Amino acid sequence: MELMNDDLIVRTITRLMVPFLLLFGSYVLLHGHFGAGGGFQAGIIITSAIIFAAIAGNLQEVHSILTYRKLFVFGALGSIGIVILGILGIVTGGNFFQYSPLPLPFDTATIHAIAITCVEIGIGIAVMGMMFLIFLAIAGGTE
Amino acid sequence: MNGMFVHLPILIIMIPFAAAFIGPPIGFLFRGCIRRIVLIALSLNLICSILLALQVLSSGPFDYYLSGVAPPLGIALYADYLGAVISVLISGIALVAVSYSAGIIPELGERRTIFFYVLLLLAIGAMQGIVFTADIFTLFVLFEIQAISLYGLVAMRGDGKGLLAGYKYLLIGSAGSAMILIGIGFLYISTGTLNMHLMAELLPPVSGSYTVLAGLALLIAGLSTKIGLFPLHIWMPEAYAYGPSIFPVISTIALKVGVVAIIRVVYTIFGPSLAIQTIPLESTLALLGAVAIIICSILAIRQMDIRKMFAYSSGANIGCIMLGLGIATVPGIEGAILHMITHATAKAGLFLCADAFLIQAGIRYVHEFKGLSKAMPYTMAAFSIAAISMVGLPLTGGFMSKITIASAAIADGITYYAAILLFWTLLSAVYFYRILKNAYFQEGTLSSTIREAPVRVLIPIFIISIATILLGFFVESPMALIRPAAELLLGGGI
């Protein structure tokens, strides 16, 4: 796969953009529990930063580090995290995904914010794994 | 209500999903271990479904609020009689199907087998969600999960015909999903809520508006693509013929889940009185069902590929279920729900046997069955029992459900629908008789290398056959749940 990995413009813009994209992705992720944003959008933004870096760098090298199998497991782990958080609600005596009975030394609103952020992180991990998997599948390569 | 029983609806939905997420990491680590995870998950699921059915039977339907927030703000699950009985059906048939299939499915290879089981679990979880949800938008989301998993399953073999069948299914299914979404949007605009029971309370004042009528029409049309009602059945034959081994069994229960969604829309949201006032329910649903029965049966007679033949037969049976729903009396709905159970059981038996024939002897056309009863006597016996139930002869489950629907039609004064059911019995006898005649009464030209299927495969097939026969004798045990379900649907609503 011949991508323009030695092009000066692509490399410079990537070097400028990737940190901002990662920062913005983290902001969207942590903002999700009380405003526009959340795990899915943050996952997309962070994945776009990684895809950017992969296009500017060496795709074969990315392929050798992040195999299909690893990405699939990565995405599945995010989903497992979400299920575990949901079942924590049942274990602590509430309903599925009910956070208020979680034994944390905060008031209810803070517990909700923490738990929702954890769920958003889980969603973000799942989306990142699957989106990058889709990118690699489209970009082609070997398995 | 005590302890863990209140959490059963969400546990039934989450067990397959959780197993689907755990499956890939463990499946990649340990070879051939994914089937054991699926078996454990589905067994747990069956136990939970049966416990929930007993719970609903003893203390009536109950709500479950996700995150503890009640509607209209929160999302609710509603465990009622209909959901409980169909949930047991889903987990039971899925468990038998998976215990039939191999640890590494030969036509898929090791890596695709993992994806096959993951998609299967996602589809099962979504089906369990559809039968329990009380929120119409959750219904749509779960339908999408189920449909996308099934598109993937159809195309899983990756050869030309499988991909084409999956693509056809994808096109028709996506059009259906879009219609469902627009219909939900129209109902939401008119009522301002997505909860089915609140929607049922808010609908009567606005029920005359074109928005609501268009919403109902779009929902019925969209769901008809999911269940393969007659003009929209065209994805079924190819998907069944070219999908991987146990896909048709999973699809059979997916069709029943689509029917449950139609019941929820017509009887829970609109309610029988409103539905009959605003749309001519009897003449529409029942007429669609009757047309589906006749045309799909004639198409089935023309087919020589047995899997395509069974697909058209499924279309006819869906027509029979819609006919029962269209009669809109308590016996009619009882018959429809009972026919979902008996048809799913018999059709699962047929497809498992058909797959065993394909693997052991490479047989998939009617004329190749000559003399097969000598080579594979046990599989052929199980196949005959399932076929007899599909035709609807006495002493099998199929007879009980067909006679219930036919007598409901006669009691309601629409005897020509009972006549159509009788004629359909004749038509289905024709296409099953061809196979049985070839297998039992014709001298074969089969090669002598064909062996009977191994015991591991025969056990699930026999379990399904025994269930088919037991349904004919002990029809009262599912009826204990079906009877209050039908009364709740007709007395409930508005």
XYZ file of C-alpha atoms in Angstrom:
637
model
C 0.000 0.000 0.000
C 1.638 3.209 -1.203
C 0.566 6.088 0.972
C 2.333 9.439 1.007
C 4.377 8.721 4.093
C 7.367 10.787 2.968
C 5.349 13.872 2.007
C 6.480 16.927 3.987
C 3.023 18.570 4.044
C 1.242 15.474 5.317
C 3.845 14.858 8.002
C 3.849 18.465 9.219
C 0.065 18.755 9.367
C -0.161 15.423 11.148
C 2.384 16.507 13.723
C 0.306 19.649 14.361
C -3.129 18.030 14.315
C -2.736 14.766 16.224
C -2.113 16.282 19.700
C -5.087 18.597 19.288
C -7.328 15.771 18.136
C -6.311 13.619 21.101
C -6.893 16.504 23.536
C -10.244 17.358 21.983
C -11.244 13.688 22.070
C -10.437 13.475 25.784
C -12.409 16.674 26.413
C -15.467 15.302 24.587
C -15.129 12.026 26.498
C -15.003 13.674 29.929
C -17.718 16.181 29.038
C -20.230 13.492 28.093
C -22.095 13.177 31.395
C -23.484 16.722 31.463
C -23.463 18.027 27.928
C -23.074 17.298 24.264
C -20.470 14.622 23.767
C -19.865 11.175 25.078
C -18.054 7.947 24.443
C -19.070 7.369 20.845
C -18.071 10.803 19.573
C -14.866 10.776 21.613
C -13.982 7.324 20.314
C -14.461 8.527 16.726
C -12.304 11.637 17.294
C -9.462 9.735 18.980
C -9.601 7.035 16.295
C -9.408 9.706 13.601
C -6.224 10.983 15.249
C -4.739 7.460 15.191
C -5.830 6.963 11.563
C -4.197 10.302 10.706
C -0.943 9.160 12.276
C -1.212 5.813 10.506
C -1.669 7.476 7.112
C 1.300 9.771 7.650
C 3.465 6.996 9.073
C 4.001 3.495 7.838
C 0.814 1.493 7.452
C 2.630 -1.848 7.405
C 4.220 -1.010 10.739
C 0.811 -0.120 12.207
C -0.503 -3.409 10.874
C 2.248 -5.363 12.587
C 1.581 -3.664 15.955
C -2.225 -3.560 15.873
C -3.456 -6.836 14.421
C -7.115 -7.525 13.686
C -7.199 -9.912 16.593
C -5.865 -7.396 19.138
C -8.321 -4.735 17.980
C -11.231 -7.161 18.173
C -10.293 -8.088 21.740
C -9.819 -4.378 22.577
C -13.335 -3.563 21.368
C -14.805 -6.542 23.225
C -13.090 -5.465 26.472
C -14.783 -2.053 26.302
C -18.168 -3.732 25.905
C -17.439 -6.101 28.794
C -16.659 -3.069 30.953
C -20.069 -1.592 30.186
C -21.836 -4.852 31.070
C -19.889 -5.095 34.352
C -20.910 -1.547 35.290
C -24.509 -2.398 34.548
C -24.379 -5.529 36.690
C -22.709 -3.574 39.541
C -26.060 -1.820 39.888
C -27.802 -5.161 40.471
C -25.086 -6.396 42.860
C -25.327 -3.285 45.041
C -29.081 -3.685 45.386
C -30.494 -1.392 42.719
C -31.685 -2.040 39.192
C -29.514 -2.627 36.115
C -27.350 0.495 35.550
C -28.640 2.145 38.744
C -25.661 3.949 40.259
C -27.125 5.611 43.350
C -26.552 2.593 45.677
C -22.862 2.302 44.705
C -20.817 2.460 47.960
C -18.781 5.577 47.200
C -18.220 8.453 49.701
C -19.803 11.141 47.510
C -23.253 12.617 47.028
C -25.584 11.027 44.449
C -24.887 13.507 41.661
C -21.119 12.946 41.895
C -21.547 9.159 41.914
C -23.708 9.467 38.803
C -21.088 11.623 37.083
C -18.279 9.174 37.935
C -20.248 6.095 36.865
C -21.479 7.672 33.632
C -17.934 8.738 32.783
C -16.781 5.151 33.340
C -19.502 3.914 30.963
C -18.475 6.556 28.414
C -14.863 5.378 28.637
C -16.034 1.816 28.008
C -18.047 2.956 24.973
C -15.045 4.962 23.777
C -12.730 1.930 23.990
C -15.231 -0.272 22.122
C -15.740 2.341 19.394
C -11.987 2.951 19.025
C -11.254 -0.740 18.586
C -14.018 -1.312 16.053
C -13.455 1.905 14.057
C -9.751 1.243 13.668
C -10.578 -2.343 12.693
C -12.879 -1.010 9.959
C -10.128 1.376 8.787
C -7.554 -1.406 8.604
C -9.997 -3.680 6.775
C -10.688 -0.962 4.180
C -7.044 0.120 3.878
C -6.178 -3.484 3.110
C -3.234 -5.449 4.322
C -2.403 -8.901 5.421
C -3.819 -11.125 8.118
C -41.754 -10.334 44.564
C -38.534 -11.605 45.969
C -34.835 -11.192 45.410
C -33.300 -11.886 42.047
C -36.594 -12.667 40.319
C -37.237 -8.997 39.595
C -33.969 -8.799 37.670
C -34.727 -11.792 35.446
C -35.882 -9.821 32.358
C -32.640 -7.836 32.094
C -30.524 -10.882 32.953
C -32.174 -12.856 30.132
C -31.268 -10.045 27.720
C -27.746 -9.432 29.031
C -26.490 -13.046 29.327
C -26.227 -13.573 25.527
C -24.775 -10.081 25.017
C -22.169 -10.550 27.751
C -21.236 -13.964 26.326
C -20.937 -12.376 22.869
C -18.432 -9.849 24.273
C -16.471 -12.434 26.270
C -16.489 -14.845 23.318
C -13.858 -13.291 21.025
C -11.059 -12.805 23.596
C -11.444 -16.328 24.978
C -12.141 -17.806 21.553
C -8.872 -16.366 20.214
C -6.942 -17.642 23.231
C -8.267 -21.220 23.371
C -9.048 -23.102 20.179
C -12.553 -24.475 19.718
C -13.735 -23.274 23.110
C -16.225 -20.706 21.806
C -19.025 -23.278 21.397
C -18.778 -24.193 25.088
C -19.199 -20.535 26.056
C -22.267 -20.308 23.814
C -23.720 -23.508 25.275
C -23.194 -22.314 28.870
C -24.685 -18.904 28.083
C -27.736 -20.356 26.338
C -28.299 -22.930 29.113
C -28.228 -20.150 31.719
C -30.549 -18.201 29.471
C -33.007 -21.105 29.225
C -32.976 -21.565 33.016
C -33.652 -17.840 33.524
C -36.435 -17.903 30.901
C -38.152 -20.853 32.572
C -37.819 -19.238 36.027
C -39.309 -16.037 34.641
C -42.179 -17.954 33.015
C -42.956 -19.651 36.360
C -42.701 -16.294 38.129
C -45.069 -14.602 35.664
C -47.426 -17.559 35.853
C -47.616 -17.408 39.660
C -47.663 -13.655 40.331
C -48.611 -11.995 37.042
C -46.797 -9.564 34.713
C -44.411 -7.000 36.172
C -42.382 -3.974 35.071
C -38.639 -3.503 35.335
C -37.171 -0.011 35.217
C -33.625 0.286 33.885
C -31.463 2.470 36.196
C -34.443 2.586 38.540
C -36.043 5.493 36.649
C -39.732 5.016 35.895
C -41.296 5.997 32.542
C -41.858 8.527 30.948
C -38.223 9.461 31.689
C -36.746 5.999 31.981
C -36.737 2.891 29.830
C -38.956 0.060 31.040
C -39.033 -3.654 30.386
C -42.382 -5.411 30.703
C -42.369 -9.129 31.494
C -45.820 -10.376 30.515
C -47.235 -13.780 29.535
C -46.508 -13.365 25.822
C -42.916 -12.289 26.427
C -42.316 -15.124 28.899
C -43.584 -17.890 26.615
C -41.736 -16.629 23.515
C -38.573 -16.116 25.587
C -38.605 -19.796 26.612
C -39.140 -20.701 22.945
C -36.169 -18.558 21.809
C -33.706 -19.900 24.374
C -34.895 -23.491 23.964
C -34.646 -23.605 20.155
C -31.337 -21.713 20.164
C -29.844 -24.090 22.736
C -30.879 -27.155 20.720
C -29.552 -25.589 17.499
C -26.159 -24.791 19.028
C -25.866 -28.210 20.658
C -26.485 -29.638 17.167
C -23.788 -27.563 15.465
C -20.103 -28.386 15.614
C -17.290 -26.789 17.608
C -15.678 -25.669 14.361
C -18.265 -25.424 11.610
C -16.675 -27.137 8.576
C -17.907 -24.754 5.882
C -16.737 -21.679 7.836
C -13.334 -22.612 9.240
C -11.978 -21.819 12.671
C -11.804 -18.022 12.634
C -15.191 -17.457 11.027
C -16.783 -19.918 13.463
C -15.938 -17.512 16.291
C -17.623 -14.650 14.428
C -20.569 -16.926 13.597
C -21.211 -17.698 17.263
C -20.699 -14.074 18.324
C -23.246 -12.853 15.780
C -25.609 -15.643 16.809
C -25.403 -14.591 20.469
C -25.987 -10.938 19.559
C -29.070 -11.946 17.545
C -30.410 -14.075 20.426
C -29.860 -11.266 22.950
C -31.648 -8.798 20.693
C -34.571 -11.207 20.246
C -34.924 -11.638 24.006
C -34.907 -7.833 24.311
C -37.588 -7.383 21.659
C -40.040 -9.685 23.426
C -39.584 -7.928 26.786
C -39.193 -4.251 25.959
C -41.969 -1.800 26.734
C -40.228 1.063 24.920
C -40.845 1.320 21.203
C -37.520 2.992 20.405
C -35.631 0.252 22.261
C -37.644 -2.131 20.092
C -36.229 -0.446 16.984
C -32.637 -0.484 18.280
C -32.873 -4.168 19.181
C -34.395 -4.926 15.776
C -31.370 -3.299 14.190
C -28.970 -5.368 16.319
C -30.866 -8.526 15.387
C -31.113 -7.638 11.702
C -27.460 -6.637 11.282
C -26.342 -9.831 13.030
C -28.583 -11.869 10.720
C -27.282 -10.113 7.559
C -23.788 -11.033 8.677
C -24.816 -14.625 9.402
C -26.369 -15.080 5.933
C -23.246 -13.814 4.157
C -20.900 -15.642 6.554
C -19.895 -18.388 4.112
C -18.435 -15.738 1.842
C -19.116 -17.497 -1.481
C -20.973 -15.710 -4.268
C -24.444 -17.048 -3.569
C -24.197 -16.431 0.179
C -22.999 -12.865 -0.322
C -25.761 -12.177 -2.827
C -28.399 -13.607 -0.466
C -27.014 -11.502 2.390
C -27.002 -8.387 0.204
C -30.617 -8.981 -0.837
C -31.599 -9.453 2.803
C -29.670 -6.289 3.710
C -31.492 -4.188 1.093
C -34.981 -5.383 2.033
C -34.249 -5.357 5.772
C -32.821 -1.822 5.694
C -35.886 -0.541 3.852
C -38.002 -2.206 6.542
C -35.932 -0.693 9.360
C -36.245 2.773 7.823
C -40.022 2.378 7.651
C -40.142 1.214 11.286
C -38.102 4.252 12.365
C -40.291 6.725 10.456
C -43.423 5.065 11.849
C -42.078 5.360 15.397
C -41.285 9.011 14.682
C -44.873 9.669 13.555
C -46.315 8.047 16.689
C -43.833 9.989 18.853
C -44.849 13.293 17.241
C -48.502 12.538 17.952
C -48.174 11.369 21.552
C -44.894 12.734 22.910
C -43.842 9.475 24.525
C -42.006 6.326 23.491
C -43.319 4.048 26.251
C -45.846 1.619 24.770
C -48.316 1.730 27.660
C -48.260 5.532 27.945
C -48.624 5.715 24.170
C -51.687 3.476 24.403
C -53.250 5.902 26.903
C -52.460 8.992 24.824
C -53.436 7.653 21.387
C -57.294 7.572 21.390
C -57.838 11.378 21.119
C -55.470 11.682 18.152
C -56.160 8.297 16.573
C -58.059 9.771 13.612
C -55.151 11.894 12.381
C -53.293 10.921 9.226
C -50.004 11.071 11.135
C -51.039 8.220 13.417
C -52.529 6.211 10.554
C -49.371 6.651 8.486
C -47.275 5.675 11.508
C -49.271 2.471 11.975
C -49.088 1.657 8.264
C -45.318 2.216 8.173
C -44.781 0.126 11.304
C -46.830 -2.789 9.924
C -45.109 -2.580 6.537
C -41.652 -2.353 8.084
C -42.256 -5.239 10.447
C -43.677 -7.280 7.548
C -40.254 -7.228 5.889
C -38.772 -8.623 9.103
C -41.246 -11.494 9.284
C -41.360 -12.154 5.540
C -45.104 -11.669 5.058
C -46.071 -12.654 1.524
C -45.048 -9.899 -0.891
C -41.968 -9.166 1.258
C -40.826 -12.777 1.677
C -38.431 -12.666 -1.269
C -35.277 -12.544 0.873
C -36.129 -15.787 2.660
C -35.542 -18.582 0.084
C -32.002 -17.544 -0.831
C -31.017 -16.639 2.717
C -32.219 -20.044 3.932
C -30.658 -21.949 1.034
C -27.217 -20.331 1.077
C -26.795 -19.297 4.730
C -24.500 -21.394 6.942
C -25.682 -24.557 8.678
C -27.954 -23.529 11.557
C -28.820 -20.046 10.274
C -32.351 -21.060 9.141
C -33.178 -22.264 12.673
C -32.120 -18.915 14.144
C -34.026 -17.097 11.416
C -37.150 -19.127 12.193
C -37.234 -17.779 15.744
C -36.343 -14.295 14.467
C -39.541 -14.402 12.389
C -41.563 -15.237 15.508
C -39.988 -12.301 17.336
C -41.075 -10.019 14.493
C -44.620 -11.317 14.947
C -44.387 -10.475 18.668
C -43.449 -6.911 17.678
C -46.514 -6.723 15.395
C -48.672 -7.973 18.288
C -47.192 -5.250 20.512
C -47.913 -2.547 17.925
C -51.423 -3.661 17.045
C -52.712 -4.911 20.407
C -50.638 -3.165 23.091
C -50.173 0.290 21.542
C -53.324 0.615 19.475
C -55.464 -1.870 21.351
C -58.061 -4.101 19.712
C -60.934 -1.598 19.770
C -58.899 1.256 18.302
C -57.158 -0.993 15.797
C -60.458 -2.353 14.496
C -62.054 1.110 14.398
C -59.228 2.872 12.607
C -58.106 0.111 10.280
C -60.169 -2.809 9.029
C -57.916 -5.210 10.938
C -59.872 -8.383 10.212
C -59.947 -7.917 6.483
C -56.363 -6.575 6.201
C -54.171 -8.795 8.366
C -56.280 -11.901 7.833
C -56.479 -11.336 4.078
C -52.703 -10.777 3.852
C -52.238 -13.968 5.844
C -54.615 -15.988 3.649
C -52.942 -14.783 0.438
C -49.534 -15.617 1.923
C -50.712 -19.136 2.822
C -51.968 -19.989 -0.674
C -49.246 -18.355 -2.788
C -46.287 -19.422 -0.616
C -47.577 -23.014 -0.556
C -47.881 -23.098 -4.359
C -44.363 -21.634 -4.647
C -43.121 -24.273 -2.199
C -44.559 -27.068 -4.375
C -42.583 -25.725 -7.342
C -39.260 -25.832 -5.436
C -36.913 -28.785 -5.752
C -34.278 -27.476 -3.304
C -35.611 -28.550 0.103
C -34.200 -25.548 1.969
C -35.903 -23.143 -0.445
C -39.057 -25.225 -0.117
C -38.980 -24.882 3.687
C -38.412 -21.146 3.309
C -41.614 -20.795 1.290
C -43.322 -23.049 3.825
C -42.194 -20.596 6.544
C -43.831 -17.826 4.533
C -47.095 -19.794 4.505
C -46.887 -20.422 8.262
C -46.285 -16.729 8.953
C -49.427 -16.149 6.917
C -51.278 -18.608 9.166
C -50.076 -16.731 12.281
C -51.187 -13.400 10.796
C -54.545 -14.976 9.932
C -54.968 -15.978 13.580
C -54.009 -12.473 14.734
C -56.386 -10.920 12.217
C -59.348 -12.868 13.603
C -58.880 -10.731 16.769
C -60.778 -12.975 19.172
C -59.259 -14.716 22.191
C -59.158 -18.168 20.478
C -57.693 -16.607 17.324
C -54.792 -15.008 19.172
C -54.296 -18.137 21.286
C -54.050 -20.157 18.083
C -51.596 -17.665 16.575
C -49.275 -17.753 19.603
C -49.519 -21.546 19.806
C -48.740 -21.802 16.095
C -45.591 -19.702 16.653
C -44.415 -22.346 19.129
C -45.396 -25.444 17.150
C -44.111 -24.061 13.853
C -40.778 -22.959 15.356
C -40.299 -26.417 16.899
C -41.217 -28.379 13.781
C -39.288 -26.093 11.433
C -36.198 -26.271 13.636
C -36.426 -30.083 13.415
C -36.756 -29.937 9.620
C -33.771 -27.658 9.163
C -31.545 -29.629 11.540
C -32.401 -32.829 9.623
C -31.877 -31.056 6.283
C -28.434 -29.949 7.451
C -27.611 -33.481 8.607
C -28.626 -34.814 5.138
C -26.440 -32.181 3.491
C -23.395 -32.991 5.630
C -23.721 -36.789 5.658
C -24.948 -37.425 2.115
C -24.672 -34.103 0.230
C -28.423 -34.157 -0.385
C -30.353 -30.958 -0.951
C -32.802 -31.730 -3.786
C -36.055 -33.680 -3.575
C -35.129 -36.287 -6.213
C -31.929 -37.205 -4.336
C -33.900 -38.603 -1.384
C -34.579 -41.949 -3.111
C -33.783 -44.788 -0.741
C -32.465 -42.537 1.985
C -34.625 -44.166 4.686
C -32.310 -47.208 4.549
C -29.100 -45.226 4.771
C -30.163 -42.739 7.488
C -33.215 -44.278 9.219
C -33.094 -42.269 12.473
C -32.633 -38.847 10.894
C -35.327 -39.687 8.349
C -37.723 -40.697 11.156
C -37.158 -37.387 12.951
C -37.616 -35.583 9.632
C -40.927 -37.384 9.064
C -42.228 -36.432 12.518
C -41.391 -32.769 11.893
C -42.977 -32.971 8.419
C -46.145 -34.529 9.849
C -46.362 -31.679 12.369
C -45.865 -29.140 9.573
C -48.696 -30.710 7.565
C -50.841 -30.674 10.702
C -51.844 -34.298 11.198
C -53.260 -35.225 14.631
C -51.012 -36.293 17.548
C -48.481 -33.551 16.735
C -48.171 -29.929 17.773
C -49.027 -28.573 14.336
C -52.495 -30.108 14.459
C -53.351 -28.432 17.782
C -52.469 -24.927 16.620
C -54.090 -25.234 13.194
C -57.338 -26.601 14.658
C -57.386 -23.744 17.207
C -57.085 -21.108 14.490
C -59.585 -22.869 12.211
C -62.194 -23.218 14.956
C -61.645 -19.569 15.918
C -62.350 -18.594 12.303
C -65.522 -20.724 12.249
C -66.668 -19.313 15.610
C -66.172 -15.789 14.269
C -68.312 -16.585 11.233
C -65.564 -16.368 8.608
C -65.669 -19.978 7.486
C -63.820 -19.346 4.198
C -60.632 -18.772 6.201
C -61.108 -22.183 7.834
C -61.511 -23.592 4.320
C -58.244 -21.928 3.287
C -56.485 -23.549 6.269
C -57.838 -26.946 5.216
C -56.730 -26.399 1.614
C -53.298 -25.356 2.906
C -53.016 -28.642 4.831
C -53.576 -30.424 1.507
C -50.966 -28.295 -0.274
C -48.314 -28.841 2.408
C -49.110 -32.568 2.383
C -48.298 -32.524 -1.348
C -44.829 -31.072 -0.970
C -43.830 -33.120 2.047
C -45.262 -36.313 0.506
C -42.838 -36.017 -2.437
C -39.864 -36.220 -0.069
C -41.304 -38.982 2.120
C -42.370 -41.031 -0.926
C -38.874 -40.790 -2.396
C -37.221 -41.668 0.901
C -39.410 -44.599 1.944
C -41.016 -46.115 -1.170
C -38.444 -45.686 -3.930
C -35.419 -47.818 -4.560
C -32.300 -45.737 -4.158
C -29.315 -45.111 -6.339
C -27.403 -43.698 -3.371
C -23.796 -44.649 -2.910
C -23.173 -47.155 -0.120
C -20.720 -44.834 1.640
C -23.511 -42.758 3.205
C -23.582 -43.278 6.975
C -26.153 -42.404 9.631
C -25.411 -39.129 11.395
C -23.288 -39.441 14.584
C -24.982 -39.675 17.985
C -23.853 -36.166 18.970
C -25.943 -34.844 16.076
C -28.867 -37.237 16.555
C -29.538 -36.261 20.197
C -30.598 -32.637 19.490
C -32.635 -33.801 16.496
C -34.455 -36.330 18.666
C -35.052 -33.749 21.404
C -36.782 -31.529 18.844
C -38.859 -34.457 17.504
C -39.950 -35.460 21.000
C -40.881 -31.846 21.739
C -42.950 -31.783 18.529
C -44.901 -34.863 19.617
C -45.240 -33.752 23.251
C -46.720 -30.444 22.076
C -49.522 -32.462 20.526
C -50.329 -34.244 23.788
C -49.473 -31.715 26.508
C -50.631 -28.600 24.750
C -52.116 -27.380 28.033
C -48.744 -26.460 29.560
C -47.906 -23.725 27.025
C -51.607 -22.823 26.926
C -51.433 -21.936 30.646
C -49.304 -18.959 29.599
C -50.887 -18.351 26.189
C -54.467 -18.082 27.459
C -53.820 -15.175 29.883
C -51.537 -13.625 27.241
C -54.374 -13.525 24.706
C -56.861 -12.261 27.291
C -54.423 -9.562 28.421
C -53.847 -8.443 24.834
C -57.549 -8.208 24.037
C -58.733 -6.934 27.410
C -55.715 -4.693 27.889
C -54.759 -1.960 25.506
C -57.355 0.752 25.855
